[in-house]
Coordinates of C-alpha atoms (C1' of nucleotides) in Angstrom, one line a residue:
Chain U
M1 CA 0.1 0.2 -0.1
T2 CA 0.9 3.4 -1.1
V3 CA 1.3 6.3 2.0
V4 CA -0.6 9.1 0.9
T5 CA -1.2 12.0 3.4
R6 CA -2.6 15.6 3.6
F7 CA -2.1 18.7 5.1
A8 CA -5.9 20.7 4.4
P9 CA -5.6 23.6 6.5
S10 CA -8.8 26.2 6.6
P11 CA -8.6 29.6 4.7
T12 CA -9.9 31.2 7.8
G13 CA -6.5 32.3 8.7
F14 CA -2.7 32.7 8.1
L15 CA -0.8 29.7 8.7
H16 CA 0.8 29.0 12.5
V17 CA 3.3 27.3 14.0
G18 CA 0.8 24.2 14.9
G19 CA -0.1 23.9 11.7
A20 CA 3.0 23.8 10.1
R21 CA 3.8 21.0 12.7
T22 CA 1.2 19.4 11.3
A23 CA 1.8 20.0 7.9
L24 CA 5.3 19.3 8.4
Y25 CA 4.6 15.6 10.3
N26 CA 2.5 15.1 7.1
W27 CA 5.3 15.6 4.5
L28 CA 8.5 13.4 6.1
F29 CA 5.1 10.6 6.8
A30 CA 5.0 10.3 3.3
R31 CA 8.7 11.3 2.0
R32 CA 9.8 8.3 4.9
H33 CA 7.3 5.9 3.2
G34 CA 8.0 6.7 -0.3
G35 CA 4.0 8.3 -0.5
K36 CA 2.6 10.9 -1.3
F37 CA 1.4 14.3 0.3
L38 CA -1.2 16.4 -0.8
L39 CA -2.8 19.9 -0.5
R40 CA -6.7 20.1 0.5
I41 CA -7.7 23.6 1.4
E42 CA -11.6 23.0 2.8
D43 CA -12.6 25.7 2.3
T44 CA -16.2 25.5 3.2
D45 CA -17.5 28.1 5.3
T46 CA -17.2 30.8 3.3
A47 CA -18.1 32.5 5.9
R48 CA -15.3 32.9 8.0
E49 CA -12.8 33.0 5.3
V50 CA -10.1 35.5 5.0
P51 CA -9.4 36.8 1.6
G52 CA -5.8 36.2 0.8
A53 CA -5.5 33.3 3.1
V54 CA -4.6 30.1 1.0
D55 CA -1.9 32.4 -0.9
Q56 CA -0.6 32.9 2.9
I57 CA -0.5 29.3 3.5
L58 CA 1.1 27.8 0.1
E59 CA 4.0 30.3 0.1
S60 CA 4.2 30.0 4.2
L61 CA 4.3 25.9 3.2
Q62 CA 7.1 26.8 0.7
W63 CA 9.1 28.5 2.2
L64 CA 9.2 26.0 4.3
G65 CA 9.5 23.7 2.6
I66 CA 6.2 22.1 2.2
T67 CA 5.7 20.7 -1.0
A68 CA 3.0 19.7 -2.4
D69 CA 2.9 16.4 -4.9
E70 CA -0.5 17.7 -6.2
A71 CA -2.5 20.5 -7.0
P72 CA -4.6 21.5 -4.0
V73 CA -8.0 20.5 -4.4
F74 CA -10.9 23.1 -3.3
Q75 CA -12.8 21.2 -0.9
R76 CA -16.2 23.6 -1.9
Q77 CA -15.5 22.5 -5.7
R78 CA -16.7 19.4 -4.4
E79 CA -20.0 19.9 -3.0
S80 CA -22.4 17.7 -5.6
R81 CA -19.7 15.2 -4.8
H82 CA -20.5 15.3 -0.9
A83 CA -23.8 15.8 -1.3
E84 CA -24.3 12.5 -3.5
V85 CA -22.7 10.9 -0.8
A86 CA -25.3 12.7 2.1
R87 CA -28.8 11.0 -0.2
A88 CA -27.5 7.9 -1.0
L89 CA -27.0 7.8 2.3
V90 CA -30.6 8.6 3.1
A91 CA -31.5 5.5 0.0
A92 CA -29.9 3.4 2.0
G93 CA -31.8 3.8 5.2
K94 CA -28.6 4.7 7.5
A95 CA -29.2 8.4 7.6
Y96 CA -32.6 11.0 7.4
Y97 CA -33.6 13.8 7.7
A98 CA -34.4 16.1 10.0
Y99 CA -36.1 19.1 10.5
E100 CA -36.1 20.8 13.8
T101 CA -33.8 25.0 13.0
A102 CA -31.1 25.6 13.9
E103 CA -32.5 28.2 17.0
E104 CA -34.6 25.1 18.3
L105 CA -31.4 22.9 18.1
Q106 CA -29.4 25.8 19.7
A107 CA -32.2 26.3 22.5
M108 CA -32.3 22.2 22.7
R109 CA -28.9 22.6 23.6
E110 CA -28.8 24.7 26.1
R111 CA -31.3 23.5 27.6
A112 CA -29.3 20.3 28.0
L113 CA -26.5 22.5 29.3
K114 CA -28.3 23.7 32.0
E115 CA -29.9 20.8 32.7
G116 CA -26.0 19.1 33.7
R117 CA -27.6 16.5 30.8
P118 CA -24.8 16.5 27.2
P119 CA -25.7 18.8 25.0
R120 CA -26.8 15.9 22.0
Y121 CA -28.6 15.8 19.2
D122 CA -32.5 13.4 20.3
G123 CA -33.4 11.8 17.8
A124 CA -36.6 13.1 17.2
W125 CA -36.4 12.5 13.1
R126 CA -34.6 9.6 12.6
D127 CA -38.0 6.8 13.2
R128 CA -40.2 9.4 12.3
D129 CA -41.6 9.1 8.8
P130 CA -40.8 11.7 6.5
A131 CA -44.3 12.1 5.3
E132 CA -44.4 14.5 8.3
A133 CA -42.3 16.2 7.7
P134 CA -43.2 20.6 7.9
P135 CA -44.1 21.7 3.9
G136 CA -41.2 24.7 3.0
V137 CA -39.4 23.5 5.2
P138 CA -35.4 22.4 4.2
G139 CA -34.4 19.3 6.2
A140 CA -30.3 19.1 7.2
I141 CA -29.0 15.2 6.7
R142 CA -28.3 13.3 10.2
L143 CA -27.0 10.1 9.7
K144 CA -28.3 7.2 12.2
V145 CA -25.5 6.5 14.2
P146 CA -25.3 2.6 16.7
R147 CA -26.9 3.5 19.2
E148 CA -25.4 0.3 21.2
G149 CA -21.5 -1.4 21.6
E150 CA -19.0 1.1 20.9
T151 CA -16.7 2.8 18.8
V152 CA -12.8 2.3 19.2
I153 CA -9.9 3.7 16.8
E154 CA -6.3 3.0 17.2
D155 CA -4.7 5.6 16.8
L156 CA -1.2 5.6 15.7
V157 CA -0.1 8.2 18.7
Q158 CA -2.5 7.7 21.5
G159 CA -3.4 4.2 21.3
T160 CA -6.5 2.7 21.6
V161 CA -9.2 4.7 22.3
R162 CA -13.0 3.8 23.0
V163 CA -16.1 5.3 23.8
A164 CA -19.5 4.2 24.1
N165 CA -22.1 4.5 21.3
S166 CA -24.2 5.8 24.1
Q167 CA -21.9 9.2 24.0
L168 CA -23.1 10.0 20.4
D169 CA -26.1 11.6 18.7
D170 CA -26.9 11.5 15.0
M171 CA -24.4 14.0 13.9
I172 CA -26.0 16.5 10.7
I173 CA -24.0 15.5 7.1
L174 CA -25.1 18.0 5.4
R175 CA -26.3 21.2 6.2
S176 CA -30.0 21.7 4.6
D177 CA -29.1 24.2 2.0
G178 CA -27.3 21.4 0.1
R179 CA -24.1 22.0 1.3
P180 CA -22.1 19.4 3.6
T181 CA -20.7 19.9 7.4
Y182 CA -17.1 19.1 7.9
L183 CA -17.0 15.8 9.6
H184 CA -18.7 14.8 6.3
A185 CA -16.6 16.5 4.3
V186 CA -13.1 15.5 5.0
V187 CA -13.8 11.5 4.8
V188 CA -15.4 11.5 1.5
D189 CA -12.7 13.9 0.1
D190 CA -10.2 11.8 2.4
H191 CA -11.5 8.7 1.1
D192 CA -11.6 9.8 -3.0
M193 CA -8.1 11.1 -2.7
G194 CA -6.6 8.1 -1.3
I195 CA -6.2 9.3 1.9
T196 CA -4.1 6.6 3.4
H197 CA -2.7 7.9 6.6
V198 CA -4.4 11.3 8.7
I199 CA -1.9 13.1 10.5
R200 CA -3.7 15.9 12.2
G201 CA -4.0 18.5 15.8
D202 CA -5.2 16.0 18.4
D203 CA -8.3 18.3 19.0
H204 CA -9.7 16.6 16.4
L205 CA -9.7 13.2 18.4
T206 CA -13.3 13.2 19.5
N207 CA -14.4 14.0 16.0
T208 CA -12.4 11.1 15.1
F209 CA -15.3 8.9 16.2
R210 CA -17.7 10.8 14.0
Q211 CA -15.6 10.7 11.1
C212 CA -15.4 6.8 11.6
Q213 CA -19.6 5.5 12.0
L214 CA -19.0 8.0 8.5
Y215 CA -16.8 4.6 7.8
D216 CA -18.5 1.9 8.6
A217 CA -21.7 3.3 7.3
L218 CA -20.2 3.7 3.9
G219 CA -18.7 0.6 4.0
W220 CA -15.5 2.5 3.3
K221 CA -12.3 1.4 4.6
R222 CA -10.7 4.1 7.4
P223 CA -7.7 5.3 7.5
A224 CA -4.7 5.2 9.9
F225 CA -5.2 8.4 12.4
A226 CA -2.5 10.1 14.4
H227 CA -2.6 12.3 16.8
I228 CA -0.7 14.9 17.5
P229 CA -0.9 17.2 20.5
L230 CA -1.2 21.1 20.0
I231 CA 1.4 23.4 21.3
H232 CA 0.9 25.0 23.8
G233 CA 2.3 28.4 24.3
Q234 CA 5.0 29.4 27.2
D235 CA 2.2 29.4 29.9
G236 CA 0.4 26.5 29.2
A237 CA -2.5 28.2 27.6
K238 CA -3.1 27.6 23.7
L239 CA -0.8 28.8 21.5
S240 CA -1.7 32.6 20.5
K241 CA -0.9 35.8 19.5
R242 CA -0.2 37.2 22.4
H243 CA 2.7 34.5 22.7
G244 CA 4.9 36.4 20.4
A245 CA 4.6 35.5 16.6
V246 CA 3.1 32.4 15.8
S247 CA 2.7 32.7 12.0
V248 CA 5.4 31.0 10.3
L249 CA 5.6 34.4 8.0
E250 CA 6.6 36.7 10.8
F251 CA 9.1 34.1 11.6
R252 CA 10.6 34.7 8.1
D253 CA 10.2 38.5 8.8
Q254 CA 12.0 37.9 11.9
G255 CA 15.2 36.8 10.1
Y256 CA 14.7 32.8 10.8
L257 CA 15.9 30.5 8.3
P258 CA 13.9 28.1 7.6
E259 CA 15.6 24.8 7.5
A260 CA 15.9 26.3 11.7
V261 CA 11.6 26.9 12.1
A262 CA 11.2 23.1 10.4
N263 CA 14.3 21.4 12.7
Y264 CA 12.8 23.5 15.9
L265 CA 9.0 22.4 15.3
L266 CA 10.0 19.2 14.3
R267 CA 11.4 19.1 17.7
L268 CA 8.6 19.9 18.8
G269 CA 7.2 16.6 20.4
W270 CA 9.2 14.1 19.0
G271 CA 12.3 13.0 19.2
H272 CA 14.8 10.2 18.7
G273 CA 17.7 9.8 20.7
D274 CA 19.9 12.8 21.9
I275 CA 19.5 14.4 18.2
E276 CA 18.6 18.6 18.4
V277 CA 19.8 19.4 14.8
I278 CA 18.7 18.1 12.0
G279 CA 17.9 18.6 9.0
M280 CA 14.9 17.7 6.6
A281 CA 16.4 15.0 4.7
E282 CA 17.5 12.9 7.8
A283 CA 14.5 13.5 9.2
A284 CA 12.8 12.2 6.1
A285 CA 14.5 9.2 6.7
I286 CA 14.4 8.2 10.3
F287 CA 10.8 10.0 10.9
D288 CA 7.9 7.2 12.8
L289 CA 5.3 8.8 14.2
A290 CA 6.6 6.5 17.4
D291 CA 8.2 8.9 18.7
V292 CA 5.6 11.8 18.2
G293 CA 4.9 12.6 21.9
R294 CA 1.1 12.8 23.7
G295 CA 1.4 15.6 25.6
A296 CA 1.2 19.4 24.3
A297 CA 4.4 21.2 24.3
R298 CA 5.3 24.9 25.6
F299 CA 6.6 26.8 21.7
D300 CA 10.3 28.2 23.3
Y301 CA 11.3 31.1 21.7
A302 CA 14.3 31.0 23.1
K303 CA 15.2 27.4 22.4
L304 CA 14.5 28.4 18.4
L305 CA 16.7 31.4 19.2
H306 CA 19.7 29.0 19.4
L307 CA 18.8 26.3 16.6
N308 CA 19.0 29.1 14.1
G309 CA 22.4 30.2 15.0
V310 CA 23.6 27.1 14.4
W311 CA 21.3 26.9 11.5
L312 CA 23.1 30.3 10.0
R313 CA 26.7 29.6 11.2
R314 CA 25.5 26.8 8.7
A315 CA 23.9 29.0 6.1
D316 CA 26.0 28.9 3.1
D317 CA 28.1 32.7 3.0
E318 CA 26.7 33.8 -0.3
R319 CA 23.2 32.7 1.0
L320 CA 23.6 34.8 3.4
V321 CA 25.1 37.8 1.6
G322 CA 21.8 37.4 -0.1
E323 CA 19.6 38.0 2.6
T324 CA 21.4 40.4 4.4
L325 CA 21.8 43.1 1.1
P326 CA 18.5 44.3 1.5
R327 CA 17.9 44.5 5.1
L328 CA 21.2 46.6 5.0
E329 CA 19.0 49.0 2.5
R330 CA 16.2 48.7 4.5
R331 CA 18.4 50.2 7.3
L332 CA 20.1 52.8 5.4
G333 CA 16.9 53.4 3.0
A334 CA 19.2 53.1 0.5
A335 CA 20.6 51.3 -2.6
V336 CA 23.7 49.9 -1.8
G337 CA 26.4 49.3 -3.7
A338 CA 29.4 46.2 -5.2
D339 CA 31.9 47.5 -3.0
V340 CA 29.4 46.7 0.4
A341 CA 28.6 44.0 -1.5
S342 CA 32.2 43.3 -1.4
R343 CA 33.0 43.8 1.6
L344 CA 30.1 41.4 3.6
R345 CA 31.1 38.1 1.7
A346 CA 34.5 39.0 2.1
L347 CA 33.3 39.7 6.6
M348 CA 30.4 36.9 6.4
P349 CA 32.5 34.0 8.3
G350 CA 33.0 36.3 11.2
L351 CA 29.5 37.6 10.8
K352 CA 27.6 35.1 11.2
E353 CA 29.0 33.4 13.2
R354 CA 27.5 36.6 16.0
A355 CA 24.3 36.2 15.0
R356 CA 21.6 34.1 15.4
T357 CA 19.2 36.0 12.9
L358 CA 19.2 37.5 9.4
E359 CA 17.8 41.3 11.3
E360 CA 20.8 40.8 14.0
L361 CA 23.8 39.4 11.1
A362 CA 22.0 42.7 9.4
D363 CA 22.5 45.0 13.0
S364 CA 26.4 44.2 13.1
A365 CA 26.4 44.6 9.0
V366 CA 25.7 47.6 8.8
F367 CA 29.0 49.3 10.0
L368 CA 30.6 47.9 7.1
A369 CA 27.6 49.9 4.7
H370 CA 28.4 53.5 6.6
P371 CA 29.2 56.0 4.6
I372 CA 32.1 58.0 6.5
P373 CA 31.5 59.2 9.2
L374 CA 29.9 57.2 10.7
P375 CA 27.4 56.5 14.0
F376 CA 29.3 56.2 17.1
D377 CA 28.2 54.4 20.4
P378 CA 28.7 56.1 22.9
K379 CA 31.4 53.5 24.8
A380 CA 33.1 54.1 21.0
E381 CA 33.2 57.2 21.2
A382 CA 34.8 57.0 24.4
L383 CA 37.2 54.3 23.2
L384 CA 38.9 57.4 20.9
T385 CA 41.5 58.4 23.8
P386 CA 43.9 61.4 22.8
A387 CA 46.0 58.5 23.5
A388 CA 44.6 55.9 21.1
C389 CA 44.3 58.2 18.1
T390 CA 48.2 59.1 18.8
L391 CA 48.1 55.2 18.6
L392 CA 45.7 55.2 15.1
G393 CA 47.5 57.4 12.8
E394 CA 51.0 55.9 13.8
L395 CA 49.5 52.2 13.4
I396 CA 48.0 53.2 9.5
N397 CA 51.3 54.7 8.7
S398 CA 52.7 51.7 10.3
W399 CA 50.7 49.7 8.1
Q400 CA 51.8 50.6 4.6
G401 CA 53.0 48.4 2.3
T402 CA 51.7 44.9 4.7
V403 CA 49.5 42.6 2.5
W404 CA 46.4 44.1 2.8
Q405 CA 45.2 40.9 5.2
P406 CA 44.3 39.5 8.2
G407 CA 47.1 37.2 9.1
P408 CA 49.8 40.3 7.9
L409 CA 47.9 43.3 9.2
E410 CA 47.9 41.2 12.8
A411 CA 51.1 40.5 12.4
A412 CA 52.0 44.0 12.2
A413 CA 49.7 45.3 15.0
R414 CA 51.3 42.9 17.1
A415 CA 54.8 44.1 16.4
F416 CA 53.6 47.7 16.7
A417 CA 51.9 47.3 19.7
E418 CA 55.1 45.6 20.9
A419 CA 57.3 48.3 19.4
R420 CA 55.2 50.6 21.7
G421 CA 55.2 49.2 25.3
V422 CA 51.6 48.9 25.1
R423 CA 48.7 45.6 25.0
L424 CA 47.5 45.1 21.6
K425 CA 44.0 44.8 23.1
D426 CA 45.0 49.4 23.3
V427 CA 45.4 49.3 19.6
A428 CA 42.6 46.9 18.3
M429 CA 40.4 48.5 20.8
P430 CA 40.0 52.5 19.4
L431 CA 41.0 49.9 16.1
R432 CA 37.5 48.5 16.3
A433 CA 36.2 52.1 17.6
A434 CA 37.0 53.8 14.3
L435 CA 36.8 51.0 12.4
T436 CA 32.9 49.8 13.0
G437 CA 31.7 53.1 15.4
M438 CA 31.2 50.6 17.8
T439 CA 33.1 48.1 20.6
T440 CA 31.3 44.6 19.8
S441 CA 32.7 43.3 15.5
P442 CA 34.3 40.3 14.1
P443 CA 37.8 39.6 14.7
I444 CA 39.1 44.1 14.0
F445 CA 41.1 42.7 11.2
D446 CA 39.2 40.5 9.6
V447 CA 37.4 44.1 8.9
A448 CA 39.9 46.1 8.0
A449 CA 40.8 43.6 5.7
A450 CA 37.0 43.3 4.1
L451 CA 37.3 47.2 4.5
G452 CA 40.5 47.9 2.3
P453 CA 42.8 49.7 2.7
A454 CA 41.9 52.9 1.5
E455 CA 38.4 53.0 3.5
T456 CA 40.4 51.5 6.7
R457 CA 43.0 55.1 6.4
A458 CA 39.9 57.4 5.8
R459 CA 38.0 55.0 8.5
I460 CA 40.8 56.1 11.0
E461 CA 41.2 59.5 9.4
A462 CA 37.8 60.4 10.5
A463 CA 38.1 59.1 13.5
I464 CA 41.0 61.3 14.5
A465 CA 39.2 63.9 13.4
R466 CA 36.3 64.0 15.0
A467 CA 37.6 62.3 18.6
G468 CA 40.0 65.8 18.2
Q469 CA 36.7 68.5 17.6
I470 CA 34.5 66.9 20.1
A471 CA 37.6 66.2 22.8
P472 CA 40.5 68.8 21.8
G473 CA 43.0 66.9 23.6
P474 CA 46.5 68.8 23.4
A475 CA 48.1 69.9 19.8
A476 CA 50.4 67.1 17.9
P477 CA 53.5 66.9 18.2
Chain N
rG1 C1' -22.2 18.8 32.7
rU2 C1' -20.8 14.5 30.1
rC3 C1' -17.1 12.6 27.0
rC4 C1' -12.2 11.8 25.4
rC5 C1' -6.5 12.8 26.1
rG6 C1' -1.9 13.1 28.4
rU7 C1' 1.5 14.4 32.8
rU8 C1' 10.2 13.3 33.2
rC9 C1' 15.5 19.3 35.5
rG10 C1' 11.7 26.0 33.9
rU11 C1' 10.9 24.2 28.9
rC12 C1' 12.2 20.1 24.1
rU13 C1' 13.1 15.7 25.3
rA14 C1' 15.8 10.2 26.5
rG15 C1' 13.7 6.3 29.2
rA16 C1' 9.9 0.3 26.2
rG17 C1' 10.9 -3.9 34.0
rG18 C1' 17.1 -4.6 36.6
rC19 C1' 22.1 -0.4 31.6
rC20 C1' 19.3 5.5 36.0
rU21 C1' 23.1 7.6 42.5
rA22 C1' 17.8 9.3 35.6
rG23 C1' 21.2 11.5 30.6
rG24 C1' 21.3 15.3 25.4
rA25 C1' 19.5 20.1 24.3
rC26 C1' 17.6 25.2 25.3
rU27 C1' 17.5 28.8 30.2
rC28 C1' 20.7 30.6 33.7
rG29 C1' 25.6 30.5 37.1
rG30 C1' 30.3 29.6 36.3
rC31 C1' 36.0 28.6 34.3
rC32 C1' 38.9 28.4 30.3
rC33 C1' 39.8 29.8 25.6
rU34 C1' 40.6 35.4 24.1
rU35 C1' 41.8 42.6 20.5
rU36 C1' 35.3 42.8 21.9
rC37 C1' 31.2 40.5 21.1
rA38 C1' 30.9 35.4 19.6
rA39 C1' 31.7 30.5 18.6
rG40 C1' 34.3 26.2 21.2
rG41 C1' 35.9 23.6 25.6
rC42 C1' 35.1 22.6 30.5
rC43 C1' 32.1 22.3 35.7
rG44 C1' 27.1 24.1 38.0
rC45 C1' 21.5 23.9 39.5
rA46 C1' 17.1 21.5 38.7
rA47 C1' 13.1 16.6 36.4
rC48 C1' 10.5 10.7 37.5
rA49 C1' 2.5 14.9 39.5
rC50 C1' 1.0 12.5 44.5
rG51 C1' -1.1 7.9 46.4
rG52 C1' -2.0 2.2 46.3
rG53 C1' -0.9 -2.1 43.8
rU54 C1' 2.0 -6.0 40.8
rU55 C1' 7.1 -7.8 41.2
rC56 C1' 13.2 -10.2 43.8
rG57 C1' 13.4 -5.5 41.7
rA58 C1' 9.2 0.7 38.4
rA59 C1' 9.8 6.6 36.3
rU60 C1' 8.5 2.3 32.4
rC61 C1' 3.0 -2.8 34.1
rC62 C1' -2.5 -2.2 37.0
rC63 C1' -5.9 1.6 39.8
rG64 C1' -7.2 5.5 41.7
rU65 C1' -6.8 11.4 43.1
rA66 C1' -4.7 15.9 41.3
rC67 C1' -3.5 19.1 37.3
rG68 C1' -3.6 20.8 32.7
rG69 C1' -5.7 20.6 27.5
rG70 C1' -9.6 18.6 23.9
rA71 C1' -14.4 17.8 22.5
rC72 C1' -19.3 17.9 22.9
rG73 C1' -22.8 23.4 16.9
rC74 C1' -27.1 23.0 9.4
rC75 C1' -17.7 25.8 12.5
rA76 C1' -13.7 23.9 10.6

RNA sequence: GUCCCGUUCGUCUAGAGGCCUAGGACUCGGCCCUUUCAAGGCCGCAACACGGGUUCGAAUCCCGUACGGGACGCCA
């Protein structure tokens, strides 16, 4: 049997991390078993549909690298099929028309709840003669479910789960306006699409009993089910906006890498020994539903941030340059030239080791793009004492003729410091301030090398001039 | 209210009766490395929800309690 899985979001909002993880597990499971992963948009509730949501969801999945093996199925386009199946069930005596109005049912539920009874449909029309139907009132179709016995599901994650049929009522499968309900549409579509494994959030676990009753009534083989726990926020409540970013695209915009988000989501609720850092290709080779945990997991932004740093360091330099350039332009409000791109490229190994997100990377690299005069951090400014400026002026002259690469520059600077009887630090820190306007940066001789001799000299001279203006010291000898 | 599910360090998890004085990762603290900051290395803090069984032996199996979550819609 070829495995076929699906992800079936409703276009009522953006793809959040919970949905993304569900999609990821479905995708990985299909990959693992050489099967297919399909996409179905559950758009039967037109009232709740959000414009643009479908595109957002598709874009999110694509960014994460979760690709469907066929074009998406839109549930709304299958309404006639859903109605046909429901009516066939009536014809077979396995479903019936019920004529209560939505208001009557609502009142019935409220009364039951108030009296401490479970809010279930009483089955009034189950055995009534259809001839008694009130004229002019369109009926809804309800499934005639067994009242005795129990419904049992073998869940790949939750294990055996059973419920007494007396707990379940005759659910509506076709609304009075002829549109299917979710429960019905899902069963018909999953069957028609040949879905073999339904992997979804465990908020659907109790729905599964009713879906199984539908499968049984239709005489269709039930797919395997796997209900994965929901993702909660730091406080244990269902993850929501107030916990921070929740939509996949937000993480992208905040400078997270898709492989890091996927890695984090994979590990959230799934474990495989001690491995933490894992790429999706590797995951596809070892992913198993048996390793999915049963308890809800809390979303930990700190761990995601750490993981993103790990993937950032592993990422290809050229790719990171491509990601950083537009972010630099956004910060400067201007286009950056080829000289900046080449500086960025040269310094990327040192830069990416110090950043955890693309945003941090851009923040730490923006000094490369700033025109002289550089903006100065107060702490950097404080380093440019008259004595330090004197040293810097001498250093740049001593570099005359030095091969403009990190190693030779550092060697020359060390020799220079020793000759002056100062520590390397006393030269390096003012140099860092002059070259970057900051007190932290990649190794400063790497920075000087990336900047090139002309820019390095210009920045040092500008820093000396600036220091002279702000705190005029003794006249230069 | 009824039904269903869950519960190992603060967080994500490893653990399938003896390998557990419970391992890894994140966070936090300390040290080392070091031109800064990171990265890296080393060390440390920190958990089997509770109570009963079963067993020579239980984090692992069973029952109950507590707590948490989910579902009960002509929403998905």
